Coordinates of C-alpha atoms in Angstrom, one line a residue:
M1 CA 241.3 -187.9 122.7
T2 CA 237.8 -187.8 121.6
D3 CA 236.5 -185.8 118.5
R4 CA 234.5 -182.8 118.7
K5 CA 231.6 -182.2 116.6
E6 CA 231.6 -179.4 113.8
F7 CA 229.1 -177.0 113.0
R8 CA 231.1 -176.6 109.6
D9 CA 227.7 -177.3 106.8
L10 CA 224.5 -175.6 108.7
A11 CA 221.2 -176.6 107.2
P12 CA 219.1 -174.0 105.7
P13 CA 215.8 -173.5 107.7
E14 CA 213.7 -174.7 105.2
D15 CA 215.7 -178.1 105.2
A16 CA 214.8 -178.5 109.1
H17 CA 211.5 -178.0 108.3
E18 CA 211.8 -180.3 105.9
A19 CA 213.2 -182.9 107.4
I20 CA 210.7 -182.4 110.5
A21 CA 207.5 -182.8 108.3
S22 CA 209.3 -185.8 106.9
L23 CA 208.7 -187.6 110.5
D24 CA 205.8 -189.5 112.0
L25 CA 204.5 -187.9 114.6
G26 CA 201.5 -190.2 115.5
G27 CA 198.1 -189.2 114.7
G28 CA 195.1 -191.8 114.5
T29 CA 191.9 -191.4 116.3
E30 CA 190.8 -192.1 119.9
T31 CA 187.3 -191.5 121.7
V32 CA 187.2 -189.7 124.5
P33 CA 184.2 -188.2 126.9
L34 CA 182.6 -184.9 125.5
R35 CA 183.6 -183.3 128.8
E36 CA 187.4 -183.4 128.3
A37 CA 186.7 -182.7 124.3
R38 CA 187.3 -179.5 124.4
G39 CA 190.1 -177.8 122.5
R40 CA 190.1 -181.3 120.4
V41 CA 189.8 -181.8 116.6
L42 CA 186.6 -184.4 114.8
A43 CA 188.4 -187.2 113.1
E44 CA 185.1 -187.9 111.8
R45 CA 181.4 -186.5 110.9
V46 CA 179.1 -186.4 113.1
D47 CA 175.2 -186.6 112.1
A48 CA 172.0 -185.6 114.2
E49 CA 170.3 -189.1 115.2
L50 CA 167.6 -186.8 116.4
D51 CA 165.4 -183.7 115.9
V52 CA 166.8 -181.2 118.3
P53 CA 164.2 -180.3 119.4
G54 CA 162.2 -182.8 119.5
F55 CA 158.8 -181.6 119.9
D56 CA 157.1 -179.0 118.8
R57 CA 157.8 -176.1 121.8
A58 CA 157.0 -172.5 122.9
S59 CA 159.2 -169.7 122.2
M60 CA 158.1 -167.6 125.2
D61 CA 156.3 -167.5 127.9
G62 CA 152.1 -167.2 126.7
Y63 CA 149.0 -168.8 125.8
A64 CA 149.2 -172.0 122.7
V65 CA 146.1 -171.4 121.3
R66 CA 144.8 -171.9 117.8
A67 CA 145.5 -169.5 115.1
R68 CA 142.2 -169.2 113.7
D69 CA 140.5 -168.7 116.9
T70 CA 142.3 -165.4 117.2
F71 CA 141.8 -164.1 113.3
G72 CA 140.8 -160.5 113.2
A73 CA 141.3 -160.0 116.9
D74 CA 143.0 -156.5 118.3
E75 CA 142.9 -154.1 120.7
A76 CA 139.6 -153.2 120.2
D77 CA 138.0 -156.5 119.9
P78 CA 139.7 -159.1 121.4
A79 CA 139.1 -163.0 121.0
E80 CA 138.0 -164.3 124.0
L81 CA 138.9 -167.7 125.3
D82 CA 138.2 -170.1 128.1
L83 CA 141.5 -171.7 130.2
V84 CA 141.5 -175.5 130.1
G85 CA 144.9 -175.6 131.9
E86 CA 149.1 -175.3 132.4
V87 CA 151.7 -176.8 130.5
H88 CA 155.2 -176.2 132.4
A89 CA 158.7 -176.8 131.0
G90 CA 160.1 -180.4 131.4
A91 CA 156.5 -181.7 131.4
E92 CA 153.9 -183.8 128.9
P93 CA 151.0 -181.9 128.3
D94 CA 147.7 -183.2 130.3
V95 CA 145.2 -180.8 128.1
T96 CA 144.4 -180.6 124.9
V97 CA 143.3 -176.9 123.2
E98 CA 140.4 -176.8 121.3
E99 CA 138.1 -174.4 119.4
G100 CA 137.5 -171.5 121.6
T101 CA 140.5 -172.5 124.5
A102 CA 143.4 -171.6 125.0
A103 CA 146.5 -173.4 127.9
E104 CA 149.1 -171.0 129.7
I105 CA 152.7 -171.9 128.4
S106 CA 156.2 -172.1 129.9
T107 CA 159.0 -170.9 127.7
G108 CA 160.3 -174.1 126.1
A109 CA 157.2 -176.1 127.2
V110 CA 155.3 -178.8 124.5
M111 CA 153.0 -177.3 122.7
P112 CA 149.7 -179.6 123.9
P113 CA 147.8 -181.5 121.3
G114 CA 145.3 -178.9 118.9
A115 CA 147.4 -175.9 119.5
D116 CA 149.7 -174.2 117.1
S117 CA 150.9 -171.2 118.1
V118 CA 152.0 -168.8 121.5
V119 CA 150.5 -165.5 122.3
M120 CA 152.7 -163.5 124.1
V121 CA 151.5 -163.2 127.3
E122 CA 151.7 -159.2 127.3
K123 CA 149.3 -159.1 124.3
T124 CA 146.6 -160.9 126.1
D125 CA 144.8 -160.4 129.4
E126 CA 142.8 -162.6 131.5
A127 CA 139.1 -162.4 133.2
E128 CA 138.8 -162.4 136.7
G129 CA 137.8 -165.1 137.6
N130 CA 141.4 -166.7 136.1
D131 CA 138.4 -168.9 133.9
E132 CA 139.0 -166.9 130.6
V133 CA 142.0 -165.0 128.6
F134 CA 141.4 -161.7 126.4
V135 CA 143.6 -161.9 123.2
R136 CA 144.7 -158.4 121.5
T137 CA 146.5 -159.7 118.8
S138 CA 146.3 -161.9 115.4
L139 CA 148.1 -165.2 114.9
A140 CA 149.3 -166.8 112.3
P141 CA 150.0 -171.0 112.3
G142 CA 153.7 -171.3 114.0
D143 CA 154.0 -168.0 115.7
N144 CA 156.3 -168.2 118.5
V145 CA 155.9 -171.8 117.9
M146 CA 159.9 -173.7 117.1
L147 CA 159.1 -176.8 115.8
A148 CA 160.6 -180.5 116.0
G149 CA 163.5 -180.6 113.9
A150 CA 164.0 -176.7 113.5
D151 CA 167.3 -176.3 115.5
V152 CA 168.9 -179.6 113.9
A153 CA 167.2 -182.6 112.2
A154 CA 167.2 -185.6 112.3
G155 CA 170.0 -187.3 109.7
E156 CA 171.3 -184.0 108.9
R157 CA 175.6 -183.3 109.0
T158 CA 176.1 -181.4 112.1
L159 CA 179.8 -181.4 112.8
G160 CA 182.6 -182.5 109.7
P161 CA 186.1 -183.6 110.0
G162 CA 188.5 -181.3 111.2
T163 CA 186.3 -179.3 112.9
E164 CA 188.2 -177.9 116.4
L165 CA 185.4 -178.6 119.3
T166 CA 185.2 -175.1 121.2
P167 CA 182.3 -174.5 123.9
R168 CA 180.0 -173.8 120.9
E169 CA 180.6 -177.0 119.5
I170 CA 180.4 -178.7 122.6
G171 CA 176.8 -177.1 123.4
L172 CA 175.7 -178.9 119.9
L173 CA 177.0 -181.9 120.4
S174 CA 175.1 -181.9 124.1
A175 CA 172.3 -181.1 122.6
L176 CA 172.5 -184.6 120.2
G177 CA 172.8 -186.1 123.4
I178 CA 176.5 -187.5 122.0
E179 CA 178.5 -188.4 125.2
E180 CA 181.5 -189.5 123.6
V181 CA 183.0 -187.8 120.4
P182 CA 185.8 -189.4 118.4
V183 CA 189.0 -187.2 118.0
R184 CA 192.4 -186.7 116.7
A185 CA 194.4 -188.5 118.5
K186 CA 197.3 -186.0 120.4
P187 CA 200.9 -186.8 120.1
R188 CA 202.9 -188.1 122.8
V189 CA 206.2 -186.2 123.2
G190 CA 208.7 -187.7 125.2
I191 CA 210.6 -184.6 126.9
V192 CA 214.2 -185.9 128.2
S193 CA 216.6 -183.1 129.3
T194 CA 219.7 -183.4 129.2
G195 CA 223.0 -182.6 131.3
D196 CA 224.6 -184.1 135.0
E197 CA 223.5 -180.2 136.4
L198 CA 220.2 -181.0 136.7
V199 CA 218.3 -181.0 139.4
R200 CA 214.4 -180.9 138.6
P201 CA 212.1 -178.2 140.7
G202 CA 211.6 -178.8 144.2
G203 CA 214.7 -180.8 144.7
D204 CA 218.0 -180.2 146.8
L205 CA 220.0 -177.8 144.6
N206 CA 224.1 -178.0 145.3
S207 CA 225.1 -175.0 144.0
D208 CA 228.7 -175.4 145.1
A209 CA 228.6 -178.5 142.6
G210 CA 227.4 -176.4 139.8
Q211 CA 223.6 -177.9 140.0
I212 CA 220.9 -176.1 138.3
Y213 CA 216.9 -176.5 138.2
D214 CA 216.0 -178.1 135.4
V215 CA 214.2 -175.2 133.9
N216 CA 213.6 -176.9 130.3
S217 CA 211.3 -179.5 131.0
Y218 CA 208.5 -178.0 132.4
T219 CA 209.0 -174.9 130.0
V220 CA 208.9 -177.5 127.1
A221 CA 206.2 -180.0 128.2
T222 CA 203.6 -176.2 128.6
A223 CA 204.7 -175.8 124.9
V224 CA 203.8 -179.0 123.8
E225 CA 200.2 -179.3 125.4
E226 CA 199.8 -175.5 124.1
A227 CA 200.7 -177.0 120.9
G228 CA 198.3 -180.2 121.6
G229 CA 200.5 -182.8 122.0
E230 CA 200.5 -184.2 125.6
A231 CA 203.4 -184.0 127.1
V232 CA 205.0 -187.1 128.5
L233 CA 208.5 -186.4 131.1
Y234 CA 211.3 -188.6 131.9
P235 CA 214.1 -188.1 134.3
H236 CA 216.9 -186.4 133.2
A237 CA 219.6 -187.6 131.4
G238 CA 223.7 -187.2 132.6
D239 CA 226.4 -187.1 130.1
D240 CA 226.8 -190.4 130.2
Y241 CA 226.7 -192.3 126.9
E242 CA 224.5 -195.5 128.3
E243 CA 222.2 -193.5 130.7
M244 CA 221.4 -191.4 128.1
E245 CA 221.2 -194.9 125.5
R246 CA 218.3 -196.0 128.0
I247 CA 216.2 -193.0 128.5
L248 CA 215.8 -192.2 125.0
T249 CA 215.2 -195.9 123.9
E250 CA 212.3 -196.3 126.7
A251 CA 210.7 -192.7 125.6
A252 CA 211.0 -194.1 122.1
E253 CA 209.3 -197.4 122.9
E254 CA 206.5 -195.2 124.4
C255 CA 206.3 -191.8 122.1
D256 CA 205.3 -190.7 119.1
L257 CA 208.4 -187.7 119.1
V258 CA 211.3 -186.9 121.2
L259 CA 212.3 -184.2 122.5
S260 CA 215.6 -183.5 124.5
S261 CA 217.6 -180.3 125.2
G262 CA 221.2 -179.9 126.6
S263 CA 223.6 -182.0 125.2
T264 CA 223.2 -181.3 121.5
S265 CA 226.4 -178.9 121.1
A266 CA 229.7 -179.6 119.7
S267 CA 232.1 -181.0 122.9
A268 CA 233.1 -184.0 123.9
V269 CA 230.9 -184.9 126.8
D270 CA 227.8 -184.6 124.4
V271 CA 226.9 -188.0 124.0
I272 CA 223.3 -187.6 122.5
Y273 CA 224.9 -187.1 118.8
R274 CA 226.3 -190.6 119.2
V275 CA 223.2 -192.1 120.7
I276 CA 221.0 -190.6 117.5
E277 CA 223.4 -192.5 115.2
E278 CA 224.0 -195.6 116.7
R279 CA 220.2 -196.6 117.7
G280 CA 218.8 -194.4 114.7
D281 CA 218.9 -192.3 112.2
L282 CA 220.5 -188.9 112.0
L283 CA 218.4 -186.6 110.0
L284 CA 220.0 -183.1 110.7
H285 CA 222.7 -181.3 112.7
G286 CA 223.1 -178.1 112.9
V287 CA 220.6 -175.4 111.2
A288 CA 221.6 -171.7 110.2
V289 CA 219.7 -169.8 112.4
K290 CA 220.0 -168.1 115.6
P291 CA 219.3 -169.2 118.2
G292 CA 218.9 -173.1 117.3
K293 CA 223.0 -173.9 115.7
P294 CA 222.8 -177.2 117.8
M295 CA 219.7 -178.4 116.4
L296 CA 219.6 -182.0 115.6
I297 CA 216.4 -183.8 113.8
G298 CA 216.2 -187.7 113.3
R299 CA 214.2 -191.2 114.3
L300 CA 215.0 -193.1 117.1
D301 CA 214.4 -196.9 117.2
G302 CA 211.7 -198.1 119.5
G303 CA 209.0 -200.4 119.5
D304 CA 207.3 -201.5 116.3
S305 CA 208.4 -198.4 114.6
P306 CA 210.7 -195.4 115.2
S307 CA 209.8 -192.3 116.7
A308 CA 210.5 -188.9 115.7
Y309 CA 213.0 -187.0 117.6
V310 CA 214.4 -183.3 117.7
G311 CA 217.1 -182.2 119.9
L312 CA 216.8 -178.4 120.8
P313 CA 219.4 -176.5 122.4
G314 CA 220.2 -176.5 125.7
Y315 CA 219.5 -172.6 127.3
P316 CA 216.1 -172.1 127.9
V317 CA 215.3 -169.1 125.1
S318 CA 216.3 -170.6 122.6
A319 CA 215.0 -173.9 123.4
L320 CA 211.2 -172.1 123.3
T321 CA 211.8 -169.8 120.3
I322 CA 213.7 -173.2 117.9
F323 CA 210.4 -175.4 119.6
R324 CA 207.9 -172.2 118.4
T325 CA 209.9 -171.9 114.7
F326 CA 209.8 -175.4 113.9
V327 CA 208.5 -178.4 115.5
A328 CA 205.0 -176.9 117.0
P329 CA 203.6 -176.4 113.7
A330 CA 204.5 -180.3 113.2
I331 CA 202.7 -181.5 116.4
R332 CA 199.7 -178.7 115.3
E333 CA 199.4 -180.1 112.3
A334 CA 199.9 -183.8 113.8
T335 CA 196.4 -183.2 115.8
G336 CA 194.3 -181.3 113.4
L337 CA 194.6 -177.9 114.9
P338 CA 195.2 -175.1 112.8
E339 CA 197.7 -172.9 112.9
P340 CA 197.2 -170.4 115.6
R341 CA 196.0 -166.7 114.6
T342 CA 199.1 -164.6 114.4
A343 CA 199.9 -161.1 115.5
T344 CA 202.2 -158.7 114.3
V345 CA 203.4 -155.4 115.6
D346 CA 205.2 -152.9 113.5
G347 CA 207.5 -150.7 115.5
R348 CA 210.8 -149.1 115.2
M349 CA 214.3 -149.8 116.6
A350 CA 215.0 -148.3 119.3
V351 CA 218.4 -148.5 119.6
E352 CA 221.0 -149.4 117.0
E353 CA 221.3 -153.4 117.0
R354 CA 224.7 -154.6 115.1
Y355 CA 224.9 -158.5 113.8
G356 CA 226.7 -159.8 111.6
E357 CA 227.3 -164.1 111.4
G358 CA 225.4 -164.7 108.7
R359 CA 222.7 -166.8 110.0
R360 CA 219.0 -166.0 110.3
R361 CA 218.0 -164.8 113.6
L362 CA 215.2 -165.3 115.5
M363 CA 216.2 -161.9 118.2
P364 CA 213.8 -161.4 121.2
V365 CA 212.7 -158.2 122.0
G366 CA 210.7 -156.2 124.4
L367 CA 207.6 -153.2 123.2
V368 CA 207.4 -150.0 124.8
E369 CA 204.9 -147.9 124.0
D370 CA 205.9 -144.0 123.3
G371 CA 202.7 -142.4 125.7
A372 CA 200.5 -142.2 122.5
G373 CA 199.6 -146.3 122.2
P374 CA 200.7 -148.8 119.4
E375 CA 201.4 -148.1 116.1
G376 CA 200.1 -151.0 113.3
Q377 CA 199.4 -153.5 115.1
R378 CA 198.1 -156.8 113.0
A379 CA 196.0 -160.1 114.2
G380 CA 195.4 -162.2 111.5
G381 CA 196.5 -159.8 108.6
G382 CA 193.9 -156.7 109.1
N383 CA 195.5 -153.3 110.7
A384 CA 194.0 -152.6 113.9
A385 CA 191.6 -149.3 113.6
G386 CA 192.7 -146.4 115.3
A387 CA 196.5 -147.4 116.6
R388 CA 198.2 -144.2 116.8
G389 CA 202.1 -143.2 118.1
D390 CA 204.8 -145.6 118.3
T391 CA 205.6 -148.3 119.3
L392 CA 209.6 -148.7 120.4
V393 CA 211.3 -152.4 119.9
Y394 CA 214.3 -153.2 121.8
P395 CA 216.4 -156.4 121.7
V396 CA 216.1 -158.8 125.0
D397 CA 219.8 -160.4 124.8
K398 CA 220.8 -161.1 128.7
G399 CA 222.8 -164.4 126.5
S400 CA 220.7 -167.6 126.0
G401 CA 221.5 -168.9 129.5
A402 CA 219.1 -165.6 131.1
T403 CA 215.6 -166.9 132.3
T404 CA 214.4 -163.7 132.8
S405 CA 214.7 -163.3 128.9
L406 CA 211.9 -165.7 128.6
V407 CA 209.3 -163.2 130.2
E408 CA 211.3 -160.3 129.2
A409 CA 210.3 -160.9 125.7
D410 CA 207.2 -159.7 123.7
G411 CA 207.8 -161.5 120.8
I412 CA 210.6 -161.7 118.2
V413 CA 212.2 -159.7 114.7
D414 CA 213.3 -162.2 112.0
V415 CA 216.6 -161.1 110.6
P416 CA 217.3 -162.1 107.7
P417 CA 220.9 -163.8 107.0
E418 CA 222.4 -160.9 105.3
T419 CA 221.1 -158.4 107.4
E420 CA 225.0 -157.0 109.9
Y421 CA 222.8 -154.3 111.8
L422 CA 219.5 -152.9 112.3
A423 CA 219.7 -148.9 113.3
A424 CA 218.2 -146.9 115.4
G425 CA 214.4 -145.8 114.3
E426 CA 214.7 -148.4 111.4
S427 CA 211.3 -149.7 110.5
V428 CA 210.9 -153.9 112.2
E429 CA 207.9 -156.1 112.4
V430 CA 207.4 -157.8 115.5
Q431 CA 206.0 -161.5 115.4
L432 CA 204.1 -161.7 119.2
F433 CA 204.6 -164.5 121.1
S434 CA 200.5 -164.1 121.1
P435 CA 198.2 -162.5 119.6
D436 CA 197.4 -161.7 123.6
V437 CA 200.7 -159.8 124.2
R438 CA 200.5 -156.2 124.9
P439 CA 203.4 -153.9 125.6
P440 CA 203.6 -153.5 129.5
S441 CA 202.1 -150.2 130.7
L442 CA 205.5 -149.1 132.1
Y443 CA 208.3 -149.4 131.3
A444 CA 210.9 -148.9 133.6
V445 CA 214.6 -149.8 134.1
G446 CA 217.4 -149.1 137.1
E447 CA 218.5 -149.3 140.7
D448 CA 217.5 -152.9 142.7
D449 CA 215.4 -151.9 145.3
P450 CA 212.8 -153.3 148.3
A451 CA 210.2 -150.4 148.1
L452 CA 210.5 -150.0 144.5
S453 CA 209.5 -153.7 144.6
R454 CA 206.6 -152.8 146.5
L455 CA 204.9 -149.8 144.2
L456 CA 205.7 -152.0 141.4
D457 CA 202.6 -154.2 143.0
R458 CA 200.5 -151.6 143.2
L459 CA 200.4 -151.1 139.1
D460 CA 199.2 -152.5 136.3
R461 CA 201.8 -155.0 134.0
P462 CA 204.7 -153.3 134.9
R463 CA 208.0 -154.8 133.4
Y464 CA 211.1 -153.3 135.2
L465 CA 214.4 -154.3 134.5
S466 CA 217.3 -154.1 137.7
L467 CA 219.8 -152.8 135.2
G468 CA 221.7 -150.2 138.3
T469 CA 221.8 -147.1 138.5
R470 CA 224.3 -146.3 136.2
E471 CA 223.0 -148.5 133.3
G472 CA 219.3 -147.4 134.1
L473 CA 220.4 -143.6 133.7
R474 CA 222.4 -144.5 130.5
R475 CA 219.1 -146.0 129.2
L476 CA 217.4 -143.4 130.5
R477 CA 219.2 -140.7 128.7
N478 CA 219.0 -143.1 125.4
G479 CA 214.9 -141.9 125.5
V480 CA 213.8 -145.8 125.7
P481 CA 212.2 -146.8 129.1
D482 CA 209.3 -144.7 130.4
A483 CA 211.4 -144.2 134.0
A484 CA 214.1 -145.0 135.7
V485 CA 215.0 -145.5 139.7
A486 CA 218.2 -144.1 141.0
A487 CA 220.5 -144.2 144.0
G488 CA 222.8 -142.0 145.3
D489 CA 223.8 -137.9 144.5
P490 CA 221.2 -136.4 144.4
E491 CA 222.9 -134.1 141.3
I492 CA 222.0 -137.5 138.6
A493 CA 218.4 -136.4 139.1
A494 CA 219.2 -132.9 137.7
D495 CA 218.4 -133.5 133.8
H496 CA 215.1 -135.3 134.2
E497 CA 211.5 -135.6 135.5
V498 CA 211.7 -137.0 139.2
L499 CA 208.6 -138.4 140.6
G500 CA 209.6 -138.3 144.2
G501 CA 211.9 -141.0 146.1
W502 CA 212.9 -142.0 149.3
T503 CA 216.2 -143.0 151.6
R504 CA 217.6 -145.3 152.5
E505 CA 219.8 -147.0 155.3
W506 CA 223.1 -148.8 153.4
G507 CA 225.9 -150.6 154.9
L508 CA 227.3 -154.1 155.9
V509 CA 225.7 -157.0 156.3
V510 CA 227.0 -159.7 158.9
P511 CA 226.0 -162.7 160.5
E512 CA 224.2 -162.3 163.8
G513 CA 225.4 -160.9 166.5
N514 CA 228.4 -159.3 164.4
P515 CA 230.7 -161.8 165.5
N516 CA 233.6 -160.0 164.1
D517 CA 233.1 -157.2 165.2
V518 CA 233.1 -155.1 162.1
S519 CA 232.1 -151.6 163.0
D520 CA 233.4 -150.2 159.6
V521 CA 234.9 -150.2 156.2
A522 CA 238.3 -149.6 158.1
A523 CA 237.8 -152.9 159.5
L524 CA 237.5 -154.6 156.2
V525 CA 241.0 -152.9 155.0
D526 CA 242.9 -153.9 157.9
R527 CA 241.8 -157.3 159.0
D528 CA 241.3 -160.4 157.0
L529 CA 237.3 -160.3 156.6
R530 CA 235.8 -161.7 153.3
L531 CA 233.3 -159.1 151.5
I532 CA 230.9 -159.4 148.9
N533 CA 230.4 -156.6 146.7
R534 CA 227.8 -155.0 144.5
G535 CA 228.5 -154.4 140.6
T536 CA 229.4 -150.7 139.6
D537 CA 226.3 -149.9 138.3
S538 CA 224.4 -150.4 141.5
G539 CA 224.2 -147.2 143.5
L540 CA 225.0 -149.1 146.8
R541 CA 228.7 -149.6 145.4
T542 CA 229.1 -146.1 144.2
A543 CA 228.2 -145.4 148.3
L544 CA 231.0 -148.1 149.1
D545 CA 233.3 -146.7 146.2
D546 CA 233.1 -143.5 148.2
A547 CA 233.3 -144.5 151.7
V548 CA 236.5 -146.3 150.7
A549 CA 237.4 -143.2 148.5
A550 CA 237.1 -141.1 151.6
L551 CA 239.2 -143.7 153.7
A552 CA 242.3 -143.2 151.2
E553 CA 242.4 -139.8 151.0
E554 CA 242.1 -139.9 155.5
R555 CA 245.2 -142.5 155.0
D556 CA 247.0 -140.5 152.6
A557 CA 246.3 -143.8 150.5
S558 CA 245.1 -144.0 147.2
R559 CA 241.9 -145.7 146.6
R560 CA 243.7 -149.2 144.4
E561 CA 245.4 -149.3 147.6
L562 CA 243.0 -149.9 150.0
T563 CA 239.7 -152.0 147.3
D564 CA 243.3 -154.0 147.0
A565 CA 243.4 -154.6 150.9
I566 CA 239.9 -155.8 151.2
D567 CA 239.1 -159.8 150.0
G568 CA 236.3 -159.8 147.8
Y569 CA 236.1 -156.1 146.6
E570 CA 235.7 -157.2 143.3
L571 CA 233.6 -160.1 144.5
T572 CA 230.5 -159.0 142.9
V573 CA 226.8 -160.3 142.8
K574 CA 223.1 -158.7 141.2
A575 CA 220.8 -158.1 143.4
H576 CA 220.3 -156.0 147.0
E577 CA 220.1 -159.6 149.0
S578 CA 222.5 -161.3 146.9
P579 CA 225.5 -160.4 149.3
A580 CA 223.3 -160.7 152.4
R581 CA 222.5 -164.2 151.2
K582 CA 226.0 -165.0 151.2
V583 CA 227.1 -164.2 154.5
L584 CA 223.5 -166.4 155.9
A585 CA 225.5 -169.3 154.1
G586 CA 229.0 -168.7 155.8
E587 CA 229.9 -167.5 152.1
A588 CA 231.2 -164.6 153.7
D589 CA 232.2 -162.4 156.8
A590 CA 230.3 -159.2 155.3
G591 CA 228.1 -158.1 152.2
L592 CA 227.3 -154.9 150.9
G593 CA 223.8 -154.1 151.6
L594 CA 221.1 -152.1 153.4
R595 CA 219.3 -152.5 157.2
A596 CA 215.8 -153.9 155.4
T597 CA 217.8 -156.8 153.9
A598 CA 219.5 -157.5 157.4
A599 CA 216.4 -157.6 159.6
K600 CA 214.2 -159.3 156.6
L601 CA 217.5 -162.5 157.2
D602 CA 217.6 -162.1 161.1
L603 CA 221.3 -160.4 160.3
G604 CA 223.7 -157.9 161.8
F605 CA 223.9 -154.9 160.5
V606 CA 226.7 -151.8 160.6
S607 CA 225.6 -148.8 159.4
L608 CA 227.5 -146.6 156.9
G609 CA 225.3 -144.1 155.7
E610 CA 221.8 -142.8 154.2
Q611 CA 221.5 -142.9 150.2
D612 CA 218.5 -141.4 148.6
V613 CA 216.6 -143.0 145.8
R614 CA 214.6 -141.0 142.9
V615 CA 212.1 -141.9 140.9
L616 CA 213.2 -140.3 137.2
A617 CA 210.8 -139.9 134.3
N618 CA 211.1 -139.9 130.9
P619 CA 210.8 -136.1 129.9
D620 CA 208.6 -137.3 126.7
R621 CA 206.6 -139.6 128.3
T622 CA 204.8 -137.9 131.4
G623 CA 201.5 -138.2 130.0
K624 CA 201.4 -142.0 129.5
A625 CA 198.9 -143.3 131.6
G626 CA 201.9 -146.0 133.3
V627 CA 204.1 -142.5 133.9
E628 CA 201.2 -141.3 135.7
G629 CA 200.3 -144.3 137.6
L630 CA 203.7 -144.7 139.2
R631 CA 203.9 -141.2 140.2
T632 CA 200.5 -141.7 142.3
A633 CA 202.5 -144.6 143.9
V634 CA 205.5 -142.9 144.4
E635 CA 203.5 -139.8 146.3
N636 CA 201.7 -142.5 148.5
V637 CA 205.6 -144.2 149.4
E638 CA 204.9 -143.9 152.8
S639 CA 202.3 -146.4 153.4
V640 CA 205.4 -148.9 151.8
L641 CA 208.3 -147.9 153.8
A642 CA 206.2 -148.2 157.2
D643 CA 207.4 -151.7 157.7
L644 CA 211.3 -151.2 155.9
P645 CA 213.6 -151.0 158.9
G646 CA 216.0 -148.3 157.5
Y647 CA 213.1 -146.5 155.0
R648 CA 211.9 -143.1 155.3
P649 CA 210.0 -140.6 153.2
A650 CA 213.3 -138.4 151.2

């Protein structure tokens, strides 16, 4: 029996930072075309090889003159000069300005010989024959002229090493005629996702075999590129030692840093620990931070010198959090990029959160404004002027394996290891995932419904969590979301602000043509038919429970007797389409669902009734712009319902 690796001695986070800092992530210098240099960091000083501009040029449209010919000129007594020609931008002058003469000139044009200033056209008048110009102002030499080298002088230090190249620097280098620039080389970062169950997006997925799409490869690769590295994707490695060794060795030979995600948890099938120990140098295994306990840091033999190696957790949220905290800073340092501008938001916990594992916790959280606007947002260390109101902070924790947590969280709260719980109302500081993060305009929860999905498309930046009617109402009573969507008994809306609603037809979704001749709930009880149900938080589940209870009363039986007789009654799935898709796949004879879903998937439908759906507002947020937008959308729901079979306005 293989011994399991246990994380008995977890390293403190500081040790993890030091271990990664000790690794060689490459670096060096490379030359890139200027067109591809945006976002790169200069490796060497750039000196100007020429004057910019390389000639004296006019700063505005007007007339090139000798300043001495205008001395004393004013509105009452203009200077009269003979016109000797024109000078246009991009053309070499073919005229000379001598005493008593002037030449018409365009902005950016080369100053003609003899001229030392430009009078703007608004301060002049031309004679009727266009052979003379009257100058109604006095000029000094150099007026309205940019002298050669006035912008950049030849030999001048223009940009130094370590400068990040933005559009402004690219413009300056273009003005100097530079076609290629020396920049800090990007670390090549090999990315290997591990696990026999992984399939790349776009591949054929066998869910019956437990296969899942590989989330981490693309997620981590994007994060690497955001940090300034060059991401290189490798085929995913299974749990076979030789295959794992082959892929990791190949990546180590070709890359400065190898990142793997997956097989770092302490289990008999995870072989990566052994690969690193036998093919390199393991510096650290296990960090006292949540998420991140199974993190690995070391070196892998490959090529002329060892490659740096970091093993990330397998779950996407955990992998991205650990990468952002420990690995991204090292990549930015290797590329010469500065730490990104930090942004934090001060808020207060919307709910109590208990935690007593004795590890530092990087807790993903979402933000919701109470209607008066965010409070205390800071970017780069400064307080946002004019901020008012409160920002509520709520944990986003569906488990590390939930990919939706990636987009439902706005940042993290760094919880010290000695903290056992955060009280509701307690002040916390949220580290935003980026300075661009803003709380959603509307935060709503509740029933999953296709009409609602269409309404949300009409709003700006809403966030909606499909938690079901029961959980949605519970959260609305706790005062966290702006709104909730509930299906079922109209009495559920009694204590809430009703924004509006609609009615939907519900029942049993069956195979096309209804081959089993299902007609009602009794058929599920009396015959050998398999059902796919919804979870107990769903309003549809409540409707079916009520129908079964009514049948039980009719038969003078207990509800439990009938539900026990239905094959699959407790077999539940999450979303409104999920039961229907199980039926479509031939995995069930009937599924709890909507007529609209059956029509969409070309399946049969057995109607069991209608159900009201109501959109409810938090009474303290009715004046919030996002809630007002939702109200307007619901008031115009008829246009959304027009092509949804089984739907009608309430």
